[in-house]
Short mmCIF file of C-alpha atoms in Angstrom, two decimals:
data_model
loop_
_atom_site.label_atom_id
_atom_site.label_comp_id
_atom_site.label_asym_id
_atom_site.label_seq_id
_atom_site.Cartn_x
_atom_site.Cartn_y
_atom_site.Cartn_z
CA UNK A 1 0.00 0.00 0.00
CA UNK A 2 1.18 3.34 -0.70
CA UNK A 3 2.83 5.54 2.42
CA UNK A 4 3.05 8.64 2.74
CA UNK A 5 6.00 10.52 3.86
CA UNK A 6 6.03 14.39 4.57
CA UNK A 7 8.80 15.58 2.44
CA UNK A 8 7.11 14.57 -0.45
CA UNK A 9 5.04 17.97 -0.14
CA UNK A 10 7.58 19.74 -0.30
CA UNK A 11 10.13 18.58 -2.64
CA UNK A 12 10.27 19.32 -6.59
CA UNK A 13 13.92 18.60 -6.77
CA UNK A 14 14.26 16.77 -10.54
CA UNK A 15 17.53 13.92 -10.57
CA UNK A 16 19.08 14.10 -14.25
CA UNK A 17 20.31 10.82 -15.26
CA UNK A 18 23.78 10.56 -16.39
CA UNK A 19 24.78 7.18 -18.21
CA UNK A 20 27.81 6.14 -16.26
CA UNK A 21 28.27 8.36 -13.20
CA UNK A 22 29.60 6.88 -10.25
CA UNK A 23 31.37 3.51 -11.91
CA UNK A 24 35.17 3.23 -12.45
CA UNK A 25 34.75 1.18 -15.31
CA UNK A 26 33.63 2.65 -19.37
CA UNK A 27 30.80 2.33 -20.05
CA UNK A 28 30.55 0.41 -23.61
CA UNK A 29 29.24 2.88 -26.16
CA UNK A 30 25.85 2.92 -26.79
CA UNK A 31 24.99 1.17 -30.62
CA UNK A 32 24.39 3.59 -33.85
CA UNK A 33 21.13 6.03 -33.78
CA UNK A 34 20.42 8.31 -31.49
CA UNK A 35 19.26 7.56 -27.86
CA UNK A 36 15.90 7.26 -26.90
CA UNK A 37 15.38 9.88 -23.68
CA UNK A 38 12.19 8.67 -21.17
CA UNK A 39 11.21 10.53 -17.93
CA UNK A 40 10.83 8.22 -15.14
CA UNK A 41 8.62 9.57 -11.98
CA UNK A 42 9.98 7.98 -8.68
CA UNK A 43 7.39 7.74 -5.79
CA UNK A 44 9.75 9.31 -3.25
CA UNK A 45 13.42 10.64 -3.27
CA UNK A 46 15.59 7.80 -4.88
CA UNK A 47 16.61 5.70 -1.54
CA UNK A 48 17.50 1.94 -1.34
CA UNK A 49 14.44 0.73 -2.65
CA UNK A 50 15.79 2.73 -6.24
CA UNK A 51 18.78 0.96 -6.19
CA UNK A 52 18.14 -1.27 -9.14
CA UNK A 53 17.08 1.65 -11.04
CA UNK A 54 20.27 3.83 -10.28
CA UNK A 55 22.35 0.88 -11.19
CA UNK A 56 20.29 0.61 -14.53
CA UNK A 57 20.77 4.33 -15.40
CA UNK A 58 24.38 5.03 -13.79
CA UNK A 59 25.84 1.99 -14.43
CA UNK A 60 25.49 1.30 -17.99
CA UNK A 61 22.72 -1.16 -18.68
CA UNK A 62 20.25 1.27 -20.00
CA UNK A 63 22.92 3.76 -21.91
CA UNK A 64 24.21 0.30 -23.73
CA UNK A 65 20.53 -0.21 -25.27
CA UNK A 66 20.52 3.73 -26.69
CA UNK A 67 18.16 4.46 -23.17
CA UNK A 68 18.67 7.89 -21.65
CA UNK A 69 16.79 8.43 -18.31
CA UNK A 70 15.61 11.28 -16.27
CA UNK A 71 14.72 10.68 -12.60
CA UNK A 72 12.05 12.96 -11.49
CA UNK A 73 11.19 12.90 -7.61
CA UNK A 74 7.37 14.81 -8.46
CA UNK A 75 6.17 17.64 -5.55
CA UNK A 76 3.04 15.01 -5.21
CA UNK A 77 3.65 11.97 -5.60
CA UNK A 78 0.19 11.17 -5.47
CA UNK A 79 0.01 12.98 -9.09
CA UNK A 80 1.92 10.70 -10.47
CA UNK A 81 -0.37 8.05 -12.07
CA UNK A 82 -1.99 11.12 -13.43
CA UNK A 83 0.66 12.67 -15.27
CA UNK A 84 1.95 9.26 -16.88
CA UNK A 85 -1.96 8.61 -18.04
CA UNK A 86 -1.41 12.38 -19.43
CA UNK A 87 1.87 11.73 -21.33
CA UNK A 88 3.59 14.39 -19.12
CA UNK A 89 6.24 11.46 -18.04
CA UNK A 90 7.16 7.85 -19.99
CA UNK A 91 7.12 6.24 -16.48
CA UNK A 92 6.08 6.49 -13.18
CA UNK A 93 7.28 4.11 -10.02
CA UNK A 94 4.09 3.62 -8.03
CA UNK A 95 2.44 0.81 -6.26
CA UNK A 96 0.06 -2.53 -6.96
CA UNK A 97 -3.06 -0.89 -4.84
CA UNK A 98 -2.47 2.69 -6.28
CA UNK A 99 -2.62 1.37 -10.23
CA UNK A 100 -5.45 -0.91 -9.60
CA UNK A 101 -7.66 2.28 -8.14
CA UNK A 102 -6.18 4.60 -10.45
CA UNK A 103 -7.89 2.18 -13.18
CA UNK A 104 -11.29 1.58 -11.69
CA UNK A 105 -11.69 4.99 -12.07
CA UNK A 106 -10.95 4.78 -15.42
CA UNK A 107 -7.38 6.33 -15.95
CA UNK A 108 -5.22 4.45 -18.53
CA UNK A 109 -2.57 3.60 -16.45
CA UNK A 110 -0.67 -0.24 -16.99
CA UNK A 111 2.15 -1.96 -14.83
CA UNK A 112 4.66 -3.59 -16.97
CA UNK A 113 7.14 -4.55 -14.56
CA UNK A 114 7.90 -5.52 -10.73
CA UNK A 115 10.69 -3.53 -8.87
CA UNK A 116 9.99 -5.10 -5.90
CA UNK A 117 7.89 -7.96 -5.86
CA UNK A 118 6.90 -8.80 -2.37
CA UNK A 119 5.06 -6.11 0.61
CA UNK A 120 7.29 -3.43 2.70
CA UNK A 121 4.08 -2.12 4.46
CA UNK A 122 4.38 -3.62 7.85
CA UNK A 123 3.04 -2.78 11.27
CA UNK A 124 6.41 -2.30 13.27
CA UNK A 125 6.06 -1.90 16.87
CA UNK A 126 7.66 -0.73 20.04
CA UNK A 127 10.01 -4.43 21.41
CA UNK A 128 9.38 -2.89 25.25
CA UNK A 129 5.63 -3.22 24.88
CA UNK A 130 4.99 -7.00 24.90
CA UNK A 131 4.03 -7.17 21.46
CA UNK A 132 4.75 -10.74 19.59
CA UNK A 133 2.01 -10.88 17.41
CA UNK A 134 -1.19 -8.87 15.52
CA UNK A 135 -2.87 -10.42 18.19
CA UNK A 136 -1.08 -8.73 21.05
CA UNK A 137 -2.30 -5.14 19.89
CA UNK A 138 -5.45 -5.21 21.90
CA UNK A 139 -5.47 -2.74 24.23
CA UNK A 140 -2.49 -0.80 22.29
CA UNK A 141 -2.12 2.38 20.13
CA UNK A 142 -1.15 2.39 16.65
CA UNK A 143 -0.31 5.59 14.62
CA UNK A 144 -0.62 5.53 10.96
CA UNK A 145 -0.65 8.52 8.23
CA UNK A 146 -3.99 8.50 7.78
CA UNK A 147 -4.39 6.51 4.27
CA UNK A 148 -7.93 5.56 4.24
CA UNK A 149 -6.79 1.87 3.85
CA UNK A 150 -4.80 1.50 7.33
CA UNK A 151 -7.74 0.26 9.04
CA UNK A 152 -9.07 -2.25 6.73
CA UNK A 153 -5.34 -3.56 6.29
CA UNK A 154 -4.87 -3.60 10.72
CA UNK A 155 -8.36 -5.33 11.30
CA UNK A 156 -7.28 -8.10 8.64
CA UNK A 157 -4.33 -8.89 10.17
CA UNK A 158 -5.27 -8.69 13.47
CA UNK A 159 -8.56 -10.54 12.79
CA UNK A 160 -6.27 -12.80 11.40
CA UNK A 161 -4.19 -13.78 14.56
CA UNK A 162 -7.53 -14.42 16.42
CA UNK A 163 -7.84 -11.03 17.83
CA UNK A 164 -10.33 -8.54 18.01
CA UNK A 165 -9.72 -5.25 16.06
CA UNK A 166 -12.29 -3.21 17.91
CA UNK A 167 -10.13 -3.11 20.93
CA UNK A 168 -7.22 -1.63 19.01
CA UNK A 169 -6.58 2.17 18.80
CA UNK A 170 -6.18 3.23 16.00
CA UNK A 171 -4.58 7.14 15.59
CA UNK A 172 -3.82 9.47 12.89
CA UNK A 173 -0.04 11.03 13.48
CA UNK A 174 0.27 12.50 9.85
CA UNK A 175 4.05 11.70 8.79
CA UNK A 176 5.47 11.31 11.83
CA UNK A 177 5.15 7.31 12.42
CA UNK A 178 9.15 7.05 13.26
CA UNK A 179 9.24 9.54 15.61
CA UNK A 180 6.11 8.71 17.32
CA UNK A 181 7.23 5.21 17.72
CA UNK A 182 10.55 6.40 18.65
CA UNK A 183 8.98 8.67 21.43
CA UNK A 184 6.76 6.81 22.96
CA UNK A 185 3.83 7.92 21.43
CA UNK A 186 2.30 4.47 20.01
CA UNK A 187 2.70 1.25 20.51
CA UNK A 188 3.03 0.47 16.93
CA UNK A 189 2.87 2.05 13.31
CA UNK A 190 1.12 0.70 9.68
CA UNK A 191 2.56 1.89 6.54
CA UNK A 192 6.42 2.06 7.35
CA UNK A 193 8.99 -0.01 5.31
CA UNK A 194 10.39 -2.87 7.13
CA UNK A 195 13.88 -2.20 5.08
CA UNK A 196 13.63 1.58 5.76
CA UNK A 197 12.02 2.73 8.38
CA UNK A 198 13.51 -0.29 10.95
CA UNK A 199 17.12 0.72 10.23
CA UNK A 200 16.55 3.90 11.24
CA UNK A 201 14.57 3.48 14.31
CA UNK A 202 17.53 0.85 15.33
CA UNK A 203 19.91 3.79 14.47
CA UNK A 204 17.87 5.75 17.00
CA UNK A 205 18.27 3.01 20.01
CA UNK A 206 14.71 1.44 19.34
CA UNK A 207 14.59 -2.30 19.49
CA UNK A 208 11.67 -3.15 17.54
CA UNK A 209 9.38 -6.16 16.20
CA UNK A 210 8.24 -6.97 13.05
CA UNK A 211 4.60 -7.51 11.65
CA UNK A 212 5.01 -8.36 7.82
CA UNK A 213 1.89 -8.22 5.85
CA UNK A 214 2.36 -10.25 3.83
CA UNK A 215 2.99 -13.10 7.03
CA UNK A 216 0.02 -11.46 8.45
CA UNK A 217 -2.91 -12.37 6.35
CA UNK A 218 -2.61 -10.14 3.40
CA UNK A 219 -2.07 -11.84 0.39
CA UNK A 220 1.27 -11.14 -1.34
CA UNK A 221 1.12 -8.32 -3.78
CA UNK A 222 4.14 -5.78 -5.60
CA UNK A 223 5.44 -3.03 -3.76
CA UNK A 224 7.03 -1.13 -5.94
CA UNK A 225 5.82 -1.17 -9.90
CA UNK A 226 7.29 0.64 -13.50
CA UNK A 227 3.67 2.03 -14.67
CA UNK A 228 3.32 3.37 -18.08
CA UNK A 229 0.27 4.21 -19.57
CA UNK A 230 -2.17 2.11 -22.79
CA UNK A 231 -1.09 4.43 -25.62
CA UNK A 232 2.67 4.05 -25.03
CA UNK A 233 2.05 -0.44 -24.92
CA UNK A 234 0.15 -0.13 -28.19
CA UNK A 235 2.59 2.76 -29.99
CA UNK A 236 6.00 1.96 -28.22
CA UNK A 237 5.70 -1.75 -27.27
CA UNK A 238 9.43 -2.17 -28.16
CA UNK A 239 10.89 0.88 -25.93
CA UNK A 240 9.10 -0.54 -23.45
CA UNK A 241 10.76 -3.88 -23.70
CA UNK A 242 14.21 -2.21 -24.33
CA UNK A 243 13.89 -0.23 -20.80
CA UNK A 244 12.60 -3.09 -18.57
CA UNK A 245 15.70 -5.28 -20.15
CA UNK A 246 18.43 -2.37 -18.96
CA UNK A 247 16.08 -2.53 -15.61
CA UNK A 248 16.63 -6.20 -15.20
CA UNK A 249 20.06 -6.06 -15.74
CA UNK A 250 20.57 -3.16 -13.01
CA UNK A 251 18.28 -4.82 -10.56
CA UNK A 252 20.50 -7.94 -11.05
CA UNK A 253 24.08 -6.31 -10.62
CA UNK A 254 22.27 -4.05 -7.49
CA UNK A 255 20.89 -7.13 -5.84
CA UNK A 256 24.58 -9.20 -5.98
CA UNK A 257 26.57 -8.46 -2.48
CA UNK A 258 29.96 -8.52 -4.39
CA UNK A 259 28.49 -4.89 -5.60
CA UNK A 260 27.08 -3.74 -2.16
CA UNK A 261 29.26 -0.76 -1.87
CA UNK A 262 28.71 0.08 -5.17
CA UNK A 263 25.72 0.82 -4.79
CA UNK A 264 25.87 2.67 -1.51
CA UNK A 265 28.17 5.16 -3.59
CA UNK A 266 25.60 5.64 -6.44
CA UNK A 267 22.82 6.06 -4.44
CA UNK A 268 24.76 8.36 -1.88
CA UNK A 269 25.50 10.33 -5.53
CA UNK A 270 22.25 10.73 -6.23
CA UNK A 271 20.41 11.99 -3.07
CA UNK A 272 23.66 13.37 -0.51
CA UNK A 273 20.43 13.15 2.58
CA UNK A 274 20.82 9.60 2.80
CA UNK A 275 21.94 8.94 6.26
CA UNK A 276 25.49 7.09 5.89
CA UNK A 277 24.57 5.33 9.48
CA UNK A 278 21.63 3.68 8.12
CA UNK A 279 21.64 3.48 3.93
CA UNK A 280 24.44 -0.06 4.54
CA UNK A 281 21.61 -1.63 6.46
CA UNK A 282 18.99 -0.54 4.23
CA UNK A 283 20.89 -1.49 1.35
CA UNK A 284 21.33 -4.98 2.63
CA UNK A 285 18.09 -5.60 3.85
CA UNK A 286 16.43 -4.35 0.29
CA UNK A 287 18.79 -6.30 -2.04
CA UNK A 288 17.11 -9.55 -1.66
CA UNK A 289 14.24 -8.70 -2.72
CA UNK A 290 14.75 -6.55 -5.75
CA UNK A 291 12.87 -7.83 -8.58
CA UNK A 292 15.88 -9.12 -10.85
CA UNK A 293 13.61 -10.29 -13.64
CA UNK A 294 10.66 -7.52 -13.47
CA UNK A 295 8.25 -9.81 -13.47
CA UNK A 296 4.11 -9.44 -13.01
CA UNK A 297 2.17 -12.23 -12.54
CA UNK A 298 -1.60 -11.27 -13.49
CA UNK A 299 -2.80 -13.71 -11.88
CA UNK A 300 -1.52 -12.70 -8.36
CA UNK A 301 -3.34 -9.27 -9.56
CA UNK A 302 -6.80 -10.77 -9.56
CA UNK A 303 -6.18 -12.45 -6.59
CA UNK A 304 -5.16 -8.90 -4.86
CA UNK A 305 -7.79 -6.99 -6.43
CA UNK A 306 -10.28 -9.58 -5.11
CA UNK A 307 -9.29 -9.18 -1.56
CA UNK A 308 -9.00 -5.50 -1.52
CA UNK A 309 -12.48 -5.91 -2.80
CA UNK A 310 -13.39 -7.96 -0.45
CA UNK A 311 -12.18 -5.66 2.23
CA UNK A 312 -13.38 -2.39 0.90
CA UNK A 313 -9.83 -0.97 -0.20
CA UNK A 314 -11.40 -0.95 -3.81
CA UNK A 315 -15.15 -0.49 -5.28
CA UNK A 316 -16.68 -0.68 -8.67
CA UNK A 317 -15.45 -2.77 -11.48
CA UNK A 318 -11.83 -2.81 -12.14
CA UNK A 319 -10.01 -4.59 -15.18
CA UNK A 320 -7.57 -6.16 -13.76
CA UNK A 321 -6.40 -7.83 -17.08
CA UNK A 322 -5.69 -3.80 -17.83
CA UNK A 323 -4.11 -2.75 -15.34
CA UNK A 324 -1.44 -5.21 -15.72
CA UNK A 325 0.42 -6.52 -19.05
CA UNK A 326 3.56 -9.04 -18.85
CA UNK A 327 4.26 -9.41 -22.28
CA UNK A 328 6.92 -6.65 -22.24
CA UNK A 329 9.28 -8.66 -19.70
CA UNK A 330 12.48 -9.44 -20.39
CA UNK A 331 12.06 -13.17 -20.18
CA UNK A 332 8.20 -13.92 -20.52
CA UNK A 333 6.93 -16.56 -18.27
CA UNK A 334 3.68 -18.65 -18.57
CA UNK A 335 1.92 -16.70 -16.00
CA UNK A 336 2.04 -14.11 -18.64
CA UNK A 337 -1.28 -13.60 -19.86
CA UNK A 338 -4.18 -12.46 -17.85
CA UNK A 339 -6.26 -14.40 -16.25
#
């Protein structure tokens, strides 16, 4: 599910891609004609979660296919759907739940590849307040942004563990869910990264447990998605396949531990706020699960969509053949046609 983070109202800063930055080594020259430029929207400021995506651009995979990419952290990220159904951006990195609503209200908006393929939503809680399981939040306090969905997603899983959600307190901290926890404040937090926000509460001094969703009764979904939009499948079908190749092959070279700090360098080149304390830990913990071979598996879609259904996270009729298309992947598996 998406979270929201409170810099993201604030910052417009656009990251220019530059083929090769940050590697020792040449990068090969790209083949005859000239290169093909796409705008890529991020859904926060490029952190470890990016790092496939920052190898891909600033390590040579995409400059060797004639691929020149622009990184583009948007003001709102929640406009970002919206400007790659106008055309306004090539790509945008968003999430599962976001691009299924985005196209039951009819924007033309299509996820062609998996960045990461497995939840980082997670309710992470407080180690000094006897919690062990979903079930152990009755009677507790647990912040959240405010996304409409935090409730359905924290009665699920704690329904799930045999307890009852009514006795758990739910409370709207806007985007302060570290600190909170870090404070005192709650008991727990929904809708922080398990590979993120956990290194930096342990950076803090705050021993923590926890709550994956996808352990916890949700079923298991993409984080983190490439989203174009239906007119550039149908017109540019094979730029689309060129760019989630170079993505592979980044994701791959990001994900191998040989290149660990490697990657802490490029990523530290592209956003200098990364904290050096924490990004190692991050790094680690997000490597294993970086999508190496971008792929969607429709069928997991429907399945999603049916359960956020199901749990009132998403109304009216949504195509979920649409709103997902596998055909572009690097190495197309059986699983890819809709269901």
């Amino acid at each position: 599910m998406t979270r929201l983070r409170a810099l993201a109202l604030g910052l417009a800063a656009t990251l220019a891609a530059v083929a090769g930055c940050g590697d020792d080594s040449p990068v090969p020259a790209a083949s005859s004609g000239e290169p093909t430029s796409v705008k890529v929207l991020l859904d926060w400021f490029v952190n470890a979660d990016h790092a496939g995506i920052v190898a891909a651009i600033d390590h040579g995979p995409l400059a060797q296919r004639d691929i020149t990419a622009k990184l583009v952290v948007p003001s709102d990220p929640a406009s970002a759907l919206t400007q790659v159904a106008a055309g306004k951006a090539d790509f945008a990195v968003s999430y599962e739940s976001e691009v299924l609503i985005a196209r039951s209200q009819g924007i033309p908006v299509v996820a062609v590849g998996a960045v990461i393929s497995r939840p980082l939503n997670a309710i992470i809680t407080r180690a000094d307040r006897g919690i062990r399981t979903a079930r152990d939040l009755e009677g507790k306090t647990v912040g959240a942004a405010g996304v409409p969905s935090d409730r359905a997603l924290l009665d699920r899983i704690v329904r799930s563990a045999g307890g009852d959600p009514t006795k758990v307190t739910l409370r709207g901290i806007g985007y302060t869910l570290t600190p909170a926890l870090a404070a005192g404040k709650v008991d727990a937090i929904i809708g922080a990264y398990w590979n993120i926000e956990v290194p930096e509460l342990e950076n803090l001094g705050v021993a923590t447990q926890v709550l994956k969703l996808d352990e916890s009764g949700v079923p298991t979904h993409d984080e983190l998605v490439l989203v174009t939009n239906d007119r550039t499948v149908a017109e540019r079908g094979e730029m689309v396949r060129t760019v989630l190749a170079g993505l592979a092959e980044g994701q791959t070279w990001a994900s191998l531990g040989a290149n660990r700090a490697a990657v802490i360098g490029l990523l530290t080149k592209r956003n200098a706020d990364l904290n050096p304390k924490v990004l190692p830990r991050q790094v680690a913990l997000t490597a294993p699960v970086l999508s190496t071979d971008m792929a969607v598996k429709p069928s997991e879609w429907a399945t999603y969509a049916a359960w956020m259904r199901t749990n009132k996270l998403l109304t009216g009729d949504t195509d979920t053949a649409g709103a997902v298309n596998a055909t572009f992947l690097p190495s197309v598996g059986s699983d890819a046609k809709a269901p």
